[in-house]
Each structure stands twice: as structure tokens, then as C-alpha cells.
Tab-separated table of C-alpha atoms in Angstrom:
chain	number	residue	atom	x	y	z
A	1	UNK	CA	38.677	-13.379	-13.782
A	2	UNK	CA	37.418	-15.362	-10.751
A	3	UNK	CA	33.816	-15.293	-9.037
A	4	UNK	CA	35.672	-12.971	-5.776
A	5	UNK	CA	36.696	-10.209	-8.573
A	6	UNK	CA	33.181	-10.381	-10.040
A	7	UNK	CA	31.171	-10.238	-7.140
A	8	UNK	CA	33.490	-7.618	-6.203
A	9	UNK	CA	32.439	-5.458	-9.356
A	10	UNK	CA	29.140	-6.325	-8.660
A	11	UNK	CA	28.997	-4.957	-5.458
A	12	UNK	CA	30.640	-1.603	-6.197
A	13	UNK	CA	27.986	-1.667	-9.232
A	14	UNK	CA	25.224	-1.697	-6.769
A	15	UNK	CA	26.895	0.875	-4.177
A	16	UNK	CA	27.491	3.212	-7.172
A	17	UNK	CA	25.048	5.943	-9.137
A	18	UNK	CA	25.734	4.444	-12.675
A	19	UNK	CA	22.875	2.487	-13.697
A	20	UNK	CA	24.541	0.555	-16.398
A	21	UNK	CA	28.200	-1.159	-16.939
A	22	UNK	CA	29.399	-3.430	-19.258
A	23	UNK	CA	33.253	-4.802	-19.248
A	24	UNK	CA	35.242	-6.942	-21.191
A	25	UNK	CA	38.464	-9.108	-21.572
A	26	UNK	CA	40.462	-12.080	-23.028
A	27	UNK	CA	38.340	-14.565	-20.852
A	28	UNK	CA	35.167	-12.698	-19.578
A	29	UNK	CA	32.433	-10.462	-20.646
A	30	UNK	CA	29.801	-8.669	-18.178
A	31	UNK	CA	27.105	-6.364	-18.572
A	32	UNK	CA	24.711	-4.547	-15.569
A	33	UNK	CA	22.347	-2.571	-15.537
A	34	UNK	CA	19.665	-1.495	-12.922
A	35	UNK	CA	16.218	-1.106	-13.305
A	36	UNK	CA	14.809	2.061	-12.828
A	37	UNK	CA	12.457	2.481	-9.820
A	38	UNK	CA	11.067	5.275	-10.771
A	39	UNK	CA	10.737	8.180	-13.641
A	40	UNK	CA	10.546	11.733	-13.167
A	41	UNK	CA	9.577	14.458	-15.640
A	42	UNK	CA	9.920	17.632	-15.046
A	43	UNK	CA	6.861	19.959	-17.564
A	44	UNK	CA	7.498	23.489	-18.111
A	45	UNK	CA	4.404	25.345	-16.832
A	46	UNK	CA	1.829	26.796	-19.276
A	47	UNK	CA	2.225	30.477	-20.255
A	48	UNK	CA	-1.425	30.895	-20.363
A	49	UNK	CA	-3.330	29.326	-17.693
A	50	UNK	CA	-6.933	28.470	-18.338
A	51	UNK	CA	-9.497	29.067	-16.262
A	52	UNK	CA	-12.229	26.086	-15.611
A	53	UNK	CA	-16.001	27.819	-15.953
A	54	UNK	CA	-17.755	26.330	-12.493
A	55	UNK	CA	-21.518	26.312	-12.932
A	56	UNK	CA	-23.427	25.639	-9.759
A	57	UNK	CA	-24.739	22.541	-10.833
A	58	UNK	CA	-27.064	19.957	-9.031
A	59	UNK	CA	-25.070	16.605	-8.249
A	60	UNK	CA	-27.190	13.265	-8.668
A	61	UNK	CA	-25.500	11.090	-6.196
A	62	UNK	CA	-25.790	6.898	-5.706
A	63	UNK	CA	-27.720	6.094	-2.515
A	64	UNK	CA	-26.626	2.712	-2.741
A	65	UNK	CA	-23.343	0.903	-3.783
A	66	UNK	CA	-23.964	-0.772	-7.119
A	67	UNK	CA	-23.891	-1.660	-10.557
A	68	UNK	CA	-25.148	1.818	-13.036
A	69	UNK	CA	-27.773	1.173	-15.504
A	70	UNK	CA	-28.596	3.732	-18.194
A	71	UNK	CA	-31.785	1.484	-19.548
A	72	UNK	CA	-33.711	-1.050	-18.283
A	73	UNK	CA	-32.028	-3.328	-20.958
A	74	UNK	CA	-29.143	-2.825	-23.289
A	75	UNK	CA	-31.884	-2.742	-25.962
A	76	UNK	CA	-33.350	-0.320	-24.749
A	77	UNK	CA	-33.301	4.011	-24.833
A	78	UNK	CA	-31.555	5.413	-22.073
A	79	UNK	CA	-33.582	7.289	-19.259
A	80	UNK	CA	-31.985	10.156	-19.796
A	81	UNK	CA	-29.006	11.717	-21.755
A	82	UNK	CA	-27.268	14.782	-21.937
A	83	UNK	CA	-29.243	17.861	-23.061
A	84	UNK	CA	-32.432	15.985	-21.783
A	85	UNK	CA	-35.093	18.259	-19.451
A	86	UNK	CA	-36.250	16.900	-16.905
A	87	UNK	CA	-38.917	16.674	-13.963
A	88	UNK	CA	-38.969	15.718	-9.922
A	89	UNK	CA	-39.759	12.014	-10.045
A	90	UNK	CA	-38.579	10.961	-13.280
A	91	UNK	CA	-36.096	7.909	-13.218
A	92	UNK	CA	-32.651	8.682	-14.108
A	93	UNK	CA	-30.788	5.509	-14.277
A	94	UNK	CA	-30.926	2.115	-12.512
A	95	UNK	CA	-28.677	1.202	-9.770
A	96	UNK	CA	-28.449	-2.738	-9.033
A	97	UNK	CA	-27.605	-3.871	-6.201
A	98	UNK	CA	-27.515	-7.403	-4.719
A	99	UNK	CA	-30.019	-8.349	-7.591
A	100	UNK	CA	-32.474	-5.653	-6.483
A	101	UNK	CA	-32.983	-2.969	-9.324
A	102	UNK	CA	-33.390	0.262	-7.352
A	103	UNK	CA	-34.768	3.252	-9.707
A	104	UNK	CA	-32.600	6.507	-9.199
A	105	UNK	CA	-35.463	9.093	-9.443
A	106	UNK	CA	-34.790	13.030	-10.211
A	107	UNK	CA	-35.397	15.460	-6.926
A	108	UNK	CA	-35.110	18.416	-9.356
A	109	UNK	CA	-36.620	19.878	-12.386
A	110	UNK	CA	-33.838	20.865	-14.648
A	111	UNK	CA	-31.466	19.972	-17.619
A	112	UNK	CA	-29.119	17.125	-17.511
A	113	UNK	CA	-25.552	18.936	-18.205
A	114	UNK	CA	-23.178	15.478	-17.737
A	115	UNK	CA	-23.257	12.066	-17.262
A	116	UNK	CA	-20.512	10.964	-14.997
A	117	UNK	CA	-20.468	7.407	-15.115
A	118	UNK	CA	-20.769	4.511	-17.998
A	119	UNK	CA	-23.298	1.577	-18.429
A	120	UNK	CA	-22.284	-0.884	-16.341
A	121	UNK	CA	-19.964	0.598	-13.959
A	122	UNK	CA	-19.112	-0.357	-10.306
A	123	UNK	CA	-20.521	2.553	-8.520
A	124	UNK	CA	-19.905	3.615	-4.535
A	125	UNK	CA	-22.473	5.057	-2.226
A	126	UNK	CA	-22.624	9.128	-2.278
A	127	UNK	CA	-21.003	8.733	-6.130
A	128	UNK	CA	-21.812	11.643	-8.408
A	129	UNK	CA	-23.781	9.893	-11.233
A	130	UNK	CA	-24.890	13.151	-13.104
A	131	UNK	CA	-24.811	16.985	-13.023
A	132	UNK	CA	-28.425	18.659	-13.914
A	133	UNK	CA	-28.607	22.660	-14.334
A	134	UNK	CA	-32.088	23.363	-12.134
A	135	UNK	CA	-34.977	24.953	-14.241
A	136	UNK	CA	-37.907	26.537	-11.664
């Protein structure tokens, strides 16, 4: 077969919806097949739906962009942790930013429900770092 035929095949190959091909003779052998762009799935919807419990919980958001801190060294206790109760004015974490370690202090008195973020994450500004349930 000559390179007009097989560029010929080739061509029709790309033009067409079969994605692979593979023909052979005497004298020649060739094989396409296209690379998939892109994969759809198609998942059957859940009988029973469940329903996500919303608490009205306080939001501890970054001031700053940063790097998170959860202790003032990786020796030592965190500030806080989940379950923890806790008081206006108590540091919550440590947010570093351009070398400057800027204390994240609490606003509320209350229970810390979540943790949102990991030690040492890249953090933006207005970020939810934590979710506290308020205590008066």
C-alpha cells in the first residue's frame, strides 16, 4: 500500500466516530486509535436522599492571606482542637504572613465544632479556618 492510500485511511479515521482501527495485509499493518478527550459517567440517583443537619455555627475567618499555624512550633500543643471551649480573646491559631506571626484571637465564647484547614496550609483572606458553636 502506498503513503496516498494511508494517509487516505488516516484521514477518514479522523473524520469518523470510531475511536480505534487496526488493518492488515500481505505488505502492511496499521493500527489507530484516538485518545479520549473526555469521560462521562452517567450515576443513577440515590433512592434515599440524605439530608445535611445545618447548625448555625460561628465561622472563624483569616484576616490576612497566609501560612495556618495550629502551634507556635510543631513541638508544641495546638491552641485549640475540636471539642475545645473556649473564651473572647483566646488565640486560635497563627497565621504567618510575610514573616510576621499574626495571632488569630477568638471574638466568641463557645465550643470549637471543626477545624477547616491543616498545619501548614496556604490560606486566603476571608478563609473559614474554624466553626465554633457560641456558649453565652
Amino acid at each position: 500500500m502506498d503513503l496516498k492510500n494511508i494517509t487516505k485511511i488516516i484521514e477518514i479515521f479522523e473524520a469518523s466516530k470510531v475511536s480505534d482501527l487496526e488493518l492488515e495485509s500481505d505488505d502492511f499493518k496499521i493500527k489507530l486509535s484516538k485518545k479520549m478527550e473526555s469521560v462521562t459517567y452517567e450515576v443513577p440517583l440515590a433512592k434515599e436522599v440524605k439530608q445535611e443537619v445545618r447548625h448555625n455555627y460561628t465561622e472563624i475567618k483569616s484576616p490576612i492571606v497566609g501560612t495556618y499555624y495550629k502551634a507556635n512550633s510543631p513541638t508544641s500543643a495546638p491552641f485549640v482542637s475540636v471539642g475545645q471551649e473556649i473564651k473572647v480573646g483566646d488565640v486560635l491559631c497563627i497565621v504567618e504572613a510575610m514573616k510576621i506571626l499574626n495571632e488569630i484571637k477568638s471574638e466568641v465564647n463557645g465550643i470549637v465544632k471543626e477545624i477547616l484547614v491543616n498545619d501548614g496550609d496556604m490560606i486566603q483572606f476571608d478563609q473559614k479556618l474554624m466553626l465554633v458553636e457560641e456558649v453565652k
